[in-house]
CSV table of C-alpha atoms and ligand atoms in Angstrom, one decimal:
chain,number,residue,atom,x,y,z
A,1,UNK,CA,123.8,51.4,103.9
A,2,UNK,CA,120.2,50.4,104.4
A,3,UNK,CA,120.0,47.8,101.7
A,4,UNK,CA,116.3,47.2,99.4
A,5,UNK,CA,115.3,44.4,97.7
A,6,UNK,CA,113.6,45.9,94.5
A,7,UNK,CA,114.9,46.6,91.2
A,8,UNK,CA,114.4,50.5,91.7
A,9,UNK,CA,116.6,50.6,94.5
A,10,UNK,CA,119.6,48.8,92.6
A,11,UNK,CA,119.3,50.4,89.3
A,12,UNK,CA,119.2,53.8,91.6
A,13,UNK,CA,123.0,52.6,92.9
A,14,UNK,CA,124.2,51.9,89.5
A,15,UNK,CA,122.9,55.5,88.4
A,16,UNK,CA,125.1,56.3,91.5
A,17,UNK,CA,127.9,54.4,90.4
A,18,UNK,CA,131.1,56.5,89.2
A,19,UNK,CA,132.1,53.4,87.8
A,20,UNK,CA,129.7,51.9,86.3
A,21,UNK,CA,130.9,52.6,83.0
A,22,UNK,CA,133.4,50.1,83.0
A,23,UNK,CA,131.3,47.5,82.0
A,24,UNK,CA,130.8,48.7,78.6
A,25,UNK,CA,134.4,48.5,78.4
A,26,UNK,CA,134.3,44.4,78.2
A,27,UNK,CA,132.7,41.9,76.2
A,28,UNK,CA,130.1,40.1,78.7
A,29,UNK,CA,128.8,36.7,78.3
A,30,UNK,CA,125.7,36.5,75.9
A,31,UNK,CA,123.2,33.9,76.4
A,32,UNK,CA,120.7,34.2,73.7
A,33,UNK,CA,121.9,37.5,73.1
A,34,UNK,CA,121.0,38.5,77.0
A,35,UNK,CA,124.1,39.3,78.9
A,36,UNK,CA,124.4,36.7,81.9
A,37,UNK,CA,125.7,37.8,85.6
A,38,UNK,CA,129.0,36.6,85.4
A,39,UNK,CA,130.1,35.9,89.2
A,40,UNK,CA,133.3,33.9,87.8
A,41,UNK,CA,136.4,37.1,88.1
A,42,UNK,CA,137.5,34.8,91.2
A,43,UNK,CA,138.3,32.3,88.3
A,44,UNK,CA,138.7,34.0,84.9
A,45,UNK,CA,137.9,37.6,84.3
A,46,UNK,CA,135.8,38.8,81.4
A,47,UNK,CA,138.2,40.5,77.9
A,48,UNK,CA,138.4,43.7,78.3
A,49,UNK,CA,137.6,45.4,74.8
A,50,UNK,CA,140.7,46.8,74.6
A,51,UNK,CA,142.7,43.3,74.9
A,52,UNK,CA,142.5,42.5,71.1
A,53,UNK,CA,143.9,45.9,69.5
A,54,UNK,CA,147.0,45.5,72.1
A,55,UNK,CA,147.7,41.9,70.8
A,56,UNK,CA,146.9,43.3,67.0
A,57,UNK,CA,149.5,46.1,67.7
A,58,UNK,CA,152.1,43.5,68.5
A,59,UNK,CA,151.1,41.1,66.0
A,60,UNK,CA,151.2,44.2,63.2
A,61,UNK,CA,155.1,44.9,64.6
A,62,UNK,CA,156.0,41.6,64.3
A,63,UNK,CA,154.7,41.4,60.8
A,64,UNK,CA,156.4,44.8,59.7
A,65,UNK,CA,159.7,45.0,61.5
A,66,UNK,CA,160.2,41.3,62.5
A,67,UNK,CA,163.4,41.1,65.0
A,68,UNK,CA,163.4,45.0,64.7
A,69,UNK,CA,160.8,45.1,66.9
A,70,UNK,CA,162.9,44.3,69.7
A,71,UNK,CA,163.5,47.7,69.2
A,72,UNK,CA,161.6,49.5,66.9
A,73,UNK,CA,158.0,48.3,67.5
A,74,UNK,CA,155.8,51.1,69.5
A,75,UNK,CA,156.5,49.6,72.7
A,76,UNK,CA,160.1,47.7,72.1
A,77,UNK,CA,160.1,44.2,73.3
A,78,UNK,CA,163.2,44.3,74.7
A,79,UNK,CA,161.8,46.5,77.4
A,80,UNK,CA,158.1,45.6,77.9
A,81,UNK,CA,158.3,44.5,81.6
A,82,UNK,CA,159.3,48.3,81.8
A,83,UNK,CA,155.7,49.5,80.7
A,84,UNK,CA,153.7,47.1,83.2
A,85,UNK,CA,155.9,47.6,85.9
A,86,UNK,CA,154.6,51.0,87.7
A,87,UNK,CA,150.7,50.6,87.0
A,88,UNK,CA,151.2,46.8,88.5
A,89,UNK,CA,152.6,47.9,91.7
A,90,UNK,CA,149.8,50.8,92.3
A,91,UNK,CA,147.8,48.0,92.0
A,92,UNK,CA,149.4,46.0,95.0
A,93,UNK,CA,150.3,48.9,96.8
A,94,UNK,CA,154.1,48.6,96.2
A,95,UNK,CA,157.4,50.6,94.7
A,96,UNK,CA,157.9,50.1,90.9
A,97,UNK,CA,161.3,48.3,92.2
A,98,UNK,CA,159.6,46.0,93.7
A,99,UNK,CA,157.5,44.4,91.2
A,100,UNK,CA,158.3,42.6,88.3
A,101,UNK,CA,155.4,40.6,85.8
A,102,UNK,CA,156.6,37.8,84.5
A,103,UNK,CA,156.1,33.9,83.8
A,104,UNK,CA,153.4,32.1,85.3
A,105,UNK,CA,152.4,32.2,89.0
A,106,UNK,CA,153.2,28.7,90.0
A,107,UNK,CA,156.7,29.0,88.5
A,108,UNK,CA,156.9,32.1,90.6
A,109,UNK,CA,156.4,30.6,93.8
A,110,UNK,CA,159.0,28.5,93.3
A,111,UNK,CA,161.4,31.1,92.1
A,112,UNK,CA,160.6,32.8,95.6
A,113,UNK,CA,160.6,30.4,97.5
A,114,UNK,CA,164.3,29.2,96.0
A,115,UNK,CA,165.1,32.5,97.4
A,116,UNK,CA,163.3,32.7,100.7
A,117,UNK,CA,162.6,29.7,102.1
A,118,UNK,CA,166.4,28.6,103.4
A,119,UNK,CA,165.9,26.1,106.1
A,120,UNK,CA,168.5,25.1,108.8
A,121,UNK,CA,168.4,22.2,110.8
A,122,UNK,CA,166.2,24.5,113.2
A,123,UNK,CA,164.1,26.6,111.7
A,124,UNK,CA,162.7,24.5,108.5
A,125,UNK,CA,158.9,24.9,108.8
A,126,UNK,CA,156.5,26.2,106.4
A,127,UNK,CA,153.3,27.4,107.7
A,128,UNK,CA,150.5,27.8,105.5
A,129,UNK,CA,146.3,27.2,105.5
A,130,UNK,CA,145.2,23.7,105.2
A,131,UNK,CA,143.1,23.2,101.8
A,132,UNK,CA,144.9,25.8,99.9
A,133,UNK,CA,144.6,25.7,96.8
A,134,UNK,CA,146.4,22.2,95.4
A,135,UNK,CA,149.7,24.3,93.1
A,136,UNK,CA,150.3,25.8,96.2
A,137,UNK,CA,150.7,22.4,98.1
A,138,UNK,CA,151.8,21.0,95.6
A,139,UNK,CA,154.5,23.5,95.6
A,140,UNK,CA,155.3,23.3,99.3
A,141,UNK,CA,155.2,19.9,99.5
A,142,UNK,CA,157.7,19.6,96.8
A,143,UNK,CA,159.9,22.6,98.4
A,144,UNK,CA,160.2,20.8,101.3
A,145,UNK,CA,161.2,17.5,99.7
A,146,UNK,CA,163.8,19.9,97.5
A,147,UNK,CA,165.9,20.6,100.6
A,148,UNK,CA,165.6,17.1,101.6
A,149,UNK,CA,163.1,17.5,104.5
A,150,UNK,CA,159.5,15.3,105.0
A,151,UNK,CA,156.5,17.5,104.1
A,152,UNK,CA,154.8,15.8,106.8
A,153,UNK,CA,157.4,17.0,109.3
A,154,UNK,CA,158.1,20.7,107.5
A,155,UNK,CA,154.9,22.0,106.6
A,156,UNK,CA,152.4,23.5,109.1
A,157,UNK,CA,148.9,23.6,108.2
A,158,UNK,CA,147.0,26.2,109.6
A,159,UNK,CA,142.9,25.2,110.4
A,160,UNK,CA,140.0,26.4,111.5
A,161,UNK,CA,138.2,25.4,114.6
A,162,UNK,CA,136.0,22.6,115.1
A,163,UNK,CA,132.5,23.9,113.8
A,164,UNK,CA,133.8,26.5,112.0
A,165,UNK,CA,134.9,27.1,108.5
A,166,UNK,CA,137.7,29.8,108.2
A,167,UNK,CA,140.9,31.4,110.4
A,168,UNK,CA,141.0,33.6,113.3
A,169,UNK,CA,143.7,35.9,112.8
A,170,UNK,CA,144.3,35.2,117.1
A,171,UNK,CA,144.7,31.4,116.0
A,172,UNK,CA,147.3,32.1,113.1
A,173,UNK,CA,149.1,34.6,115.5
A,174,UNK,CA,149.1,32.1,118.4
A,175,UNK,CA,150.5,29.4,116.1
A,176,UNK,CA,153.2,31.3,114.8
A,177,UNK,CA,154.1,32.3,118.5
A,178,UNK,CA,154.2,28.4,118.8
A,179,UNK,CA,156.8,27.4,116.2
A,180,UNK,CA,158.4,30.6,116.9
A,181,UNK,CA,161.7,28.4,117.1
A,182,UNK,CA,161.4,26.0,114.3
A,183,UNK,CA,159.4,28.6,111.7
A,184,UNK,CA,161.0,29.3,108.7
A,185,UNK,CA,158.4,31.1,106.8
A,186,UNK,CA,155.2,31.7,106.6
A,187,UNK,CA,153.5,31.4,103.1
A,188,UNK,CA,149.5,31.8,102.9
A,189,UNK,CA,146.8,32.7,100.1
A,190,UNK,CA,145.8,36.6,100.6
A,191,UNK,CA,142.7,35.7,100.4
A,192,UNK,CA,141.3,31.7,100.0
A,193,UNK,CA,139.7,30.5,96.9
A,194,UNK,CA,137.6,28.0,98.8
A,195,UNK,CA,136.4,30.6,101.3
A,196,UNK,CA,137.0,33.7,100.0
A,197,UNK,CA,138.5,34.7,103.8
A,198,UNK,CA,140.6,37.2,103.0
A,199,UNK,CA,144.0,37.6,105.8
A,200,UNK,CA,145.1,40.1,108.0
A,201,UNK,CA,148.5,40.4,105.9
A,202,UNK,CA,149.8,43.1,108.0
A,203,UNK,CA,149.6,41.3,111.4
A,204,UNK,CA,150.8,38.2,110.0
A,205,UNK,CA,154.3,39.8,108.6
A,206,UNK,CA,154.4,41.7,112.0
A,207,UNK,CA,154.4,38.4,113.7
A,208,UNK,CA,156.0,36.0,111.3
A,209,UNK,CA,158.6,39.0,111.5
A,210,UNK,CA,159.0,38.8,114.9
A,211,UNK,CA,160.1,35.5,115.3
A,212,UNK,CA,162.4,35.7,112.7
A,213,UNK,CA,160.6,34.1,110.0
A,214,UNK,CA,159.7,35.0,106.4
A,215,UNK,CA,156.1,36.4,105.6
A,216,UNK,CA,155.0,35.5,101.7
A,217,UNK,CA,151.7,35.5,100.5
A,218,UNK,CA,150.0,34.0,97.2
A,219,UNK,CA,148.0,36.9,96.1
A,220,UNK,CA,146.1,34.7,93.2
A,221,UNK,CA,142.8,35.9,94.9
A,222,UNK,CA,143.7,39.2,96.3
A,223,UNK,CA,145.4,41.3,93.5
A,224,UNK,CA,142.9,42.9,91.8
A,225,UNK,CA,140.5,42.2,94.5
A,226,UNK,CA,141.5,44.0,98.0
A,227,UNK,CA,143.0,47.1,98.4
A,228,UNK,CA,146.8,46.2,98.7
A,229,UNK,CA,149.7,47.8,100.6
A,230,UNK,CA,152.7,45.5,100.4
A,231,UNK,CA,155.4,47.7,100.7
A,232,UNK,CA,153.4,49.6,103.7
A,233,UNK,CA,152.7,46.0,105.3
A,234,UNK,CA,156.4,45.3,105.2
A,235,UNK,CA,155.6,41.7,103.5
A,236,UNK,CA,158.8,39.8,102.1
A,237,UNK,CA,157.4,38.4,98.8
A,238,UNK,CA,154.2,37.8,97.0
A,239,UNK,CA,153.1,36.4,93.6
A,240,UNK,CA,149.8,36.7,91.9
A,241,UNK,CA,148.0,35.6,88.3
A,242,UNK,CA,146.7,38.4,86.2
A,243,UNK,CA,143.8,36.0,84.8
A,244,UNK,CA,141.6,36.1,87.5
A,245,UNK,CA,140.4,39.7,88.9
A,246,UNK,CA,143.0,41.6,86.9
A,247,UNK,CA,141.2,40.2,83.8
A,248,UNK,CA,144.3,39.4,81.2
A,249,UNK,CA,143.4,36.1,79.8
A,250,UNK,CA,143.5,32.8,80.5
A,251,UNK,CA,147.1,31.5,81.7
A,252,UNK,CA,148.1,35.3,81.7
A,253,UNK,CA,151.4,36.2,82.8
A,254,UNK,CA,151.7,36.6,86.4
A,255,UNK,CA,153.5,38.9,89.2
A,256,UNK,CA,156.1,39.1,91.4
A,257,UNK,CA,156.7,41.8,94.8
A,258,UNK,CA,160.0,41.4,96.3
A,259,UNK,CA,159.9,43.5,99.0
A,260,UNK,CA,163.3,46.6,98.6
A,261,UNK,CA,165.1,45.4,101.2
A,262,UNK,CA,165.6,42.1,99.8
A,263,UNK,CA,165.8,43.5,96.3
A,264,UNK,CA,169.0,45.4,96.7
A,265,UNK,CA,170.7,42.2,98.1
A,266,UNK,CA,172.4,40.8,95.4
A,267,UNK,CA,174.2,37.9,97.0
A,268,UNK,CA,170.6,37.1,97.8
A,269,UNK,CA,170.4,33.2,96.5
A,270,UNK,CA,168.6,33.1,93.2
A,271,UNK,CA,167.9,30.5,90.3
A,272,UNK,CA,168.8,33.2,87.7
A,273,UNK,CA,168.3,33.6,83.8
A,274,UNK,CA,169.6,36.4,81.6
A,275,UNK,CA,166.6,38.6,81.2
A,276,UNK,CA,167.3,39.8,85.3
A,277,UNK,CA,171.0,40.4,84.3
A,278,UNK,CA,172.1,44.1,84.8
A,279,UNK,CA,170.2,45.6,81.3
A,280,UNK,CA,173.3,47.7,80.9
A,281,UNK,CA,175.0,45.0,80.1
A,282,UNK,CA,173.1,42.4,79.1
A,283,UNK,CA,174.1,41.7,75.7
A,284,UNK,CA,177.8,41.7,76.4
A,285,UNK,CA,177.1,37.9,76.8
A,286,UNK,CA,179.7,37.8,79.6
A,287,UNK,CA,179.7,35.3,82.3
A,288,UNK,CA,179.3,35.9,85.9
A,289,UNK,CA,175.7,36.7,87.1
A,290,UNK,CA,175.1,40.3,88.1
A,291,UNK,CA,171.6,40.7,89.3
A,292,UNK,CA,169.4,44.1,88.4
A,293,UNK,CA,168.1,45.6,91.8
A,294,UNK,CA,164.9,44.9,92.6
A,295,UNK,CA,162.1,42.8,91.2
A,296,UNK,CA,163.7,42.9,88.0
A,297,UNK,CA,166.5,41.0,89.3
A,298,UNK,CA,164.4,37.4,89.1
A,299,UNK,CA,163.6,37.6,85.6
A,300,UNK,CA,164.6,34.7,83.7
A,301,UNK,CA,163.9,34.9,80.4
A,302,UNK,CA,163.1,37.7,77.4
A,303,UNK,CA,159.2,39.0,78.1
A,304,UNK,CA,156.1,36.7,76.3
A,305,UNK,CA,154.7,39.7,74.6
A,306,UNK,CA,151.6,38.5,73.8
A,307,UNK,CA,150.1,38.2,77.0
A,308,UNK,CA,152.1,41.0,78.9
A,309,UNK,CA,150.2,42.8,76.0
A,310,UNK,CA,146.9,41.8,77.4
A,311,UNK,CA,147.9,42.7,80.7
A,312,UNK,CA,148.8,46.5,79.8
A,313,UNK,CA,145.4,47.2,78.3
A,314,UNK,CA,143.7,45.7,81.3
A,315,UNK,CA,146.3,47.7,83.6
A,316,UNK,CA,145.5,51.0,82.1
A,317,UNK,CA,141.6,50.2,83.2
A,318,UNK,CA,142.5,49.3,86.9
A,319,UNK,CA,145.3,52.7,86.6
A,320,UNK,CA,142.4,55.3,85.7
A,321,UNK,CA,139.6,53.4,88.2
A,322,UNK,CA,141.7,53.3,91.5
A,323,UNK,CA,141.9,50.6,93.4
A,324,UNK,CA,140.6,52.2,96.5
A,325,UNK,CA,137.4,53.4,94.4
A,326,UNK,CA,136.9,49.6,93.1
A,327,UNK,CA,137.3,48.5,96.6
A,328,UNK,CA,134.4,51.2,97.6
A,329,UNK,CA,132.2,49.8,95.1
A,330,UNK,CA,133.0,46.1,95.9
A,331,UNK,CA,132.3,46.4,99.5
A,332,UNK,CA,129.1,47.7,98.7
A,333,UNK,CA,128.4,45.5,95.5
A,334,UNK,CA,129.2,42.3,97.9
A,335,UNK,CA,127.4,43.9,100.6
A,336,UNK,CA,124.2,43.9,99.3
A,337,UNK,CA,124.9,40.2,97.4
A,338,UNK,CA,125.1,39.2,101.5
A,339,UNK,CA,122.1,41.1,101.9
A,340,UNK,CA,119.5,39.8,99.2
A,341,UNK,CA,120.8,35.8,100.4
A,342,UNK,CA,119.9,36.8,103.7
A,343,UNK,CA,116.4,36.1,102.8
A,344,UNK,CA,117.2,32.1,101.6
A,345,UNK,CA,119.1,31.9,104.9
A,346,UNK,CA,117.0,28.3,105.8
A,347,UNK,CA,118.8,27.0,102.5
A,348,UNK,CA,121.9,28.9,102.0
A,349,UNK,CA,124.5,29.1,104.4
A,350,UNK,CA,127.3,32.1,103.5
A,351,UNK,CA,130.8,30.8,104.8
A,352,UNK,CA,133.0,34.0,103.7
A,353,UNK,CA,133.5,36.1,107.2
A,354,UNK,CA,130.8,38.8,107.4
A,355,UNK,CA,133.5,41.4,108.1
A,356,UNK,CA,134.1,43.4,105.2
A,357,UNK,CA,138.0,43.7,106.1
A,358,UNK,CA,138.1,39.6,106.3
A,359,UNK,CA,136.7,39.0,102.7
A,360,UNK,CA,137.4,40.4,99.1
A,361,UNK,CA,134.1,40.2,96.6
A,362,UNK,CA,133.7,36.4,96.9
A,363,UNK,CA,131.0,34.7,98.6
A,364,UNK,CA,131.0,30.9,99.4
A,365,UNK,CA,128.0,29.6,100.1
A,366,UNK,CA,127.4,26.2,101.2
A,367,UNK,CA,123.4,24.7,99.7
A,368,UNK,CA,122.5,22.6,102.2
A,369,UNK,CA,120.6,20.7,99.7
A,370,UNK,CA,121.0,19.6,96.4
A,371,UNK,CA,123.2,22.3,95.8
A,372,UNK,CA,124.2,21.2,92.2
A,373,UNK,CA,120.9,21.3,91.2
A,374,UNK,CA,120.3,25.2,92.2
A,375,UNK,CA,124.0,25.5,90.3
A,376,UNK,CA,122.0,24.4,87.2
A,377,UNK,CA,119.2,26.1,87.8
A,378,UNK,CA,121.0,29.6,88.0
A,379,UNK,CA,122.6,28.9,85.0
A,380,UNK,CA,119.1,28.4,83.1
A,381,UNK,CA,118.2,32.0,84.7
A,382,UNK,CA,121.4,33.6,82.6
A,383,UNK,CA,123.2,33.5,85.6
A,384,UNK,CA,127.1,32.0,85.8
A,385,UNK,CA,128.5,31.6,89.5
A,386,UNK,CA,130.8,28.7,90.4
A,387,UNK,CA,130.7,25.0,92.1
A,388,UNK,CA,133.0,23.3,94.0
A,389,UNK,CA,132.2,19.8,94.7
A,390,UNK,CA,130.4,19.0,96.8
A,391,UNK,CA,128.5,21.2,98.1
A,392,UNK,CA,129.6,25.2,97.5
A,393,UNK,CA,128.5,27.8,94.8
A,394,UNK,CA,130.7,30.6,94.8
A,395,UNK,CA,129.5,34.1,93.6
A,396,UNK,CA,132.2,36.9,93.0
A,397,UNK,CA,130.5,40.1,91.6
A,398,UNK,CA,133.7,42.0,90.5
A,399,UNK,CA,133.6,46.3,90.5
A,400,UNK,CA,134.8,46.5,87.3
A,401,UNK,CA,132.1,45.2,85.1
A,402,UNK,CA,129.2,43.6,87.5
A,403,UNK,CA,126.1,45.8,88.5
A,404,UNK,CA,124.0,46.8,91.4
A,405,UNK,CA,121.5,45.3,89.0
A,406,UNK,CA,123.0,41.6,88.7
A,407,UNK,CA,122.5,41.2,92.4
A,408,UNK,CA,118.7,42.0,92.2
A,409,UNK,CA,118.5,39.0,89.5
A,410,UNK,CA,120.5,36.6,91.1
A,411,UNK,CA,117.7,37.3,94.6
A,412,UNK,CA,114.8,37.1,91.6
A,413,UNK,CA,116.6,33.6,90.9
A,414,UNK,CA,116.0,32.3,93.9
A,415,UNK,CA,112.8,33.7,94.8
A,416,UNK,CA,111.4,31.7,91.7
A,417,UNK,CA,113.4,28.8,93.0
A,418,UNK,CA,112.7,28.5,96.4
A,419,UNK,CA,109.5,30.4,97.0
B,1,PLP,C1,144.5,30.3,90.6
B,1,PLP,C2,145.5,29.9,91.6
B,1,PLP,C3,146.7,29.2,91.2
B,1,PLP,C4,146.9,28.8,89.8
B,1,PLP,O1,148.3,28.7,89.5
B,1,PLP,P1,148.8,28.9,88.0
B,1,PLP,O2,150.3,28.7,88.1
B,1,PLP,O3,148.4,30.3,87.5
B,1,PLP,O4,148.1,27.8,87.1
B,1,PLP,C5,147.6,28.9,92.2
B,1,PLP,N1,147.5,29.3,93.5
B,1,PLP,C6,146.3,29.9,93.9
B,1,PLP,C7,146.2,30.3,95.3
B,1,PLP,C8,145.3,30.2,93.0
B,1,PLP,O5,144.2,30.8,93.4
């Protein structure tokens, strides 16, 4: 698209929008009663509207009917994983077996990784990017030590060249081809908080697959964000957080993809908890684990309502939207964000990749000067990007509720600041 920089041009895209009424359907951030561009979904998505009668719903059951509820309520706790389950993995492009929302995303790496990442006295390593983000090193690291190996000597860390400030796909293929002998799995953000790079999932399965190592991915970034075909992609195992693109509240409940043909292995080594017992016979109380097929099968304990409630409402929004319509309008919505920085090249340097397949929404952009001072000065203009020390602001119009329109403000921003 031949991009403009007037205000005519991107109110005339929002008219255009078919989505565009999404954004009444959440409660944006009010700065003397002026919405402000909210370029934060990478970190904590706005409420949607609908969040606070799904939480009132359960709260009213729970008043009525009490343990009832379990039962009783208008969507039974004792099977609410069931109602999140199928609009979840449309969202990640998966089977409804093969996704499960539950817990937190950290403890769900672990619970993965428990299960896939079984190293012999060969093939032990763990490759992953260097800088992720710290749980997830934290969480390798401490993997690693768990099976009695030195991170040092276990973990891989993938980096960019010299000069340059993200992957090549060739350079994560090569690598792999490296450590083809040693490589246990390979476990890497979908797309990189710092960066906002987003990875060539498919080929890194194909290859991690064909040296006969695990692909897993952290999907923090992605779900929500890119157009997602797990199942397609033949990936082993991801995780996400619902609080950041997929909007359900802060510390939201989290997801889990276990690819089908590790889901119908029970022997399949597990740290296991009663909620992914066999639902037939769950409440026989009997001993001797017997996992439920699937996602379902890592489930530990009874579902935390209250924020799986959150999650529903927001589901149903990314359910009716499409994910491949939101990922239209993103491309073009991040697009023309890359466009209208063009102009403050001298000062702003973009390091997201400038292929539209390499990024999700995010832009990192390095200010080559002062750049917490432009931070503040955006925020005086009603406008709320991100900044990571020491030098990057981070801007992540999302599809859902930003506008064609915030991205003419956020170039008006800088034209009263720089020019
Ligand atoms: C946001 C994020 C986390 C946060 O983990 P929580 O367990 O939800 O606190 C972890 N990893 C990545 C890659 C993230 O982007």
């Amino acid at each position: 698209m031949n991009f403009e920089n007037s205000l005519a041009f991107a109110q005339q895209l929002d008219k255009q929008d078919s989505l565009a009424h999404y954004r009444n359907e959440f409660h944006l951030i009010k700065k003397a009663g002026t919405p402000m561009v909210y370029l934060c979904g990478n970190s904590l998505g706005l409420q949607p509207k609908s969040a606070r009668a799904a939480i009132d719903q359960e709260l009213n059951d729970w008043a009525e009917m009490g343990v009832e509820g379990h039962f009783d309520g208008k969507n039974p706790w004792l099977y609410y994983h069931h109602f999140l389950t199928e609009k979840a993995a449309k969202v990640v492009g998966a089977l409804p077996s093969e996704v499960v929302i539950m817990n937190n995303l950290t403890a769900n790496l672990h619970l993965m990784m428990v299960s896939f990442y079984r190293p012999t006295p060969t093939r032990y390593k763990i490759m992953m990017e260097v800088s992720a983000f710290p749980s997830d090193m934290y969480a390798m690291e401490t993997q690693a030590r768990f099976h009695g190996l030195n991170p040092d000597d276990a973990i891989i860390e993938l980096k960019p060249r010299e000069g340059e400030h993200t992957l090549r796909t060739e350079d994560i293929l090569a690598q792999i081809e490296t450590h083809k002998d040693s490589l246990a799995i390979v476990m890497i953000g979908g797309v990189n908080y710092y960066t906002g790079q987003a990875f060539n999932m498919q080929a890194i399965t194909v290859a991690a697959h064909a040296v006969g190592a695990i692909a897993g991915f952290d999907l923090a970034h992605a779900a929500g964000n890119l157009h997602l075909q797990l199942h397609d992609w033949d990936v082993d195992f991801a995780v996400w957080c619902t609080y950041k693109y997929l909007n359900s509240g802060p510390g939201g409940t989290s997801g889990v993809f276990v690819n089908e043909r590790h889901g119908n292995k029970p022997e399949l080594v597990r740290f296991a908890g009663w909620w992914g017992h066999d639902e037939q016979e769950r409440f026989q109380m009997k001993k001797g684990f017997k996992p439920m097929i699937g996602a379902a099968g890592w489930q530990l304990s009874n579902a935390q309502i209250f924020p799986m409630a959150i999650h529903k409402a927001s589901l149903e929004m990314f359910d009716e939207a499409g994910m491949e319509n939101l990922r239209k309008k993103s491309e073009l919505l991040t697009g023309y964000l890359e466009f209208i920085l063009k102009d403050y090249s001298q000062y702003l340097t973009v390091i997201t990749p400038t292929d539209p397949k390499q990024r999700g929404c995010q832009l990192s952009v390095i200010v080559k000067n002062e750049g917490k001072k432009l931070f503040d000065y955006l925020q005086t203009q009603n406008i709320l990007p991100d900044w990571r020390e020491p030098d990057v602001i981070r801007m992540s119009p999302v599809p859902m509720y930003n506008c064609f329109e915030d991205i003419f403000r956020i170039g008006e921003a800088l034209r009263r600041y720089y020019l």
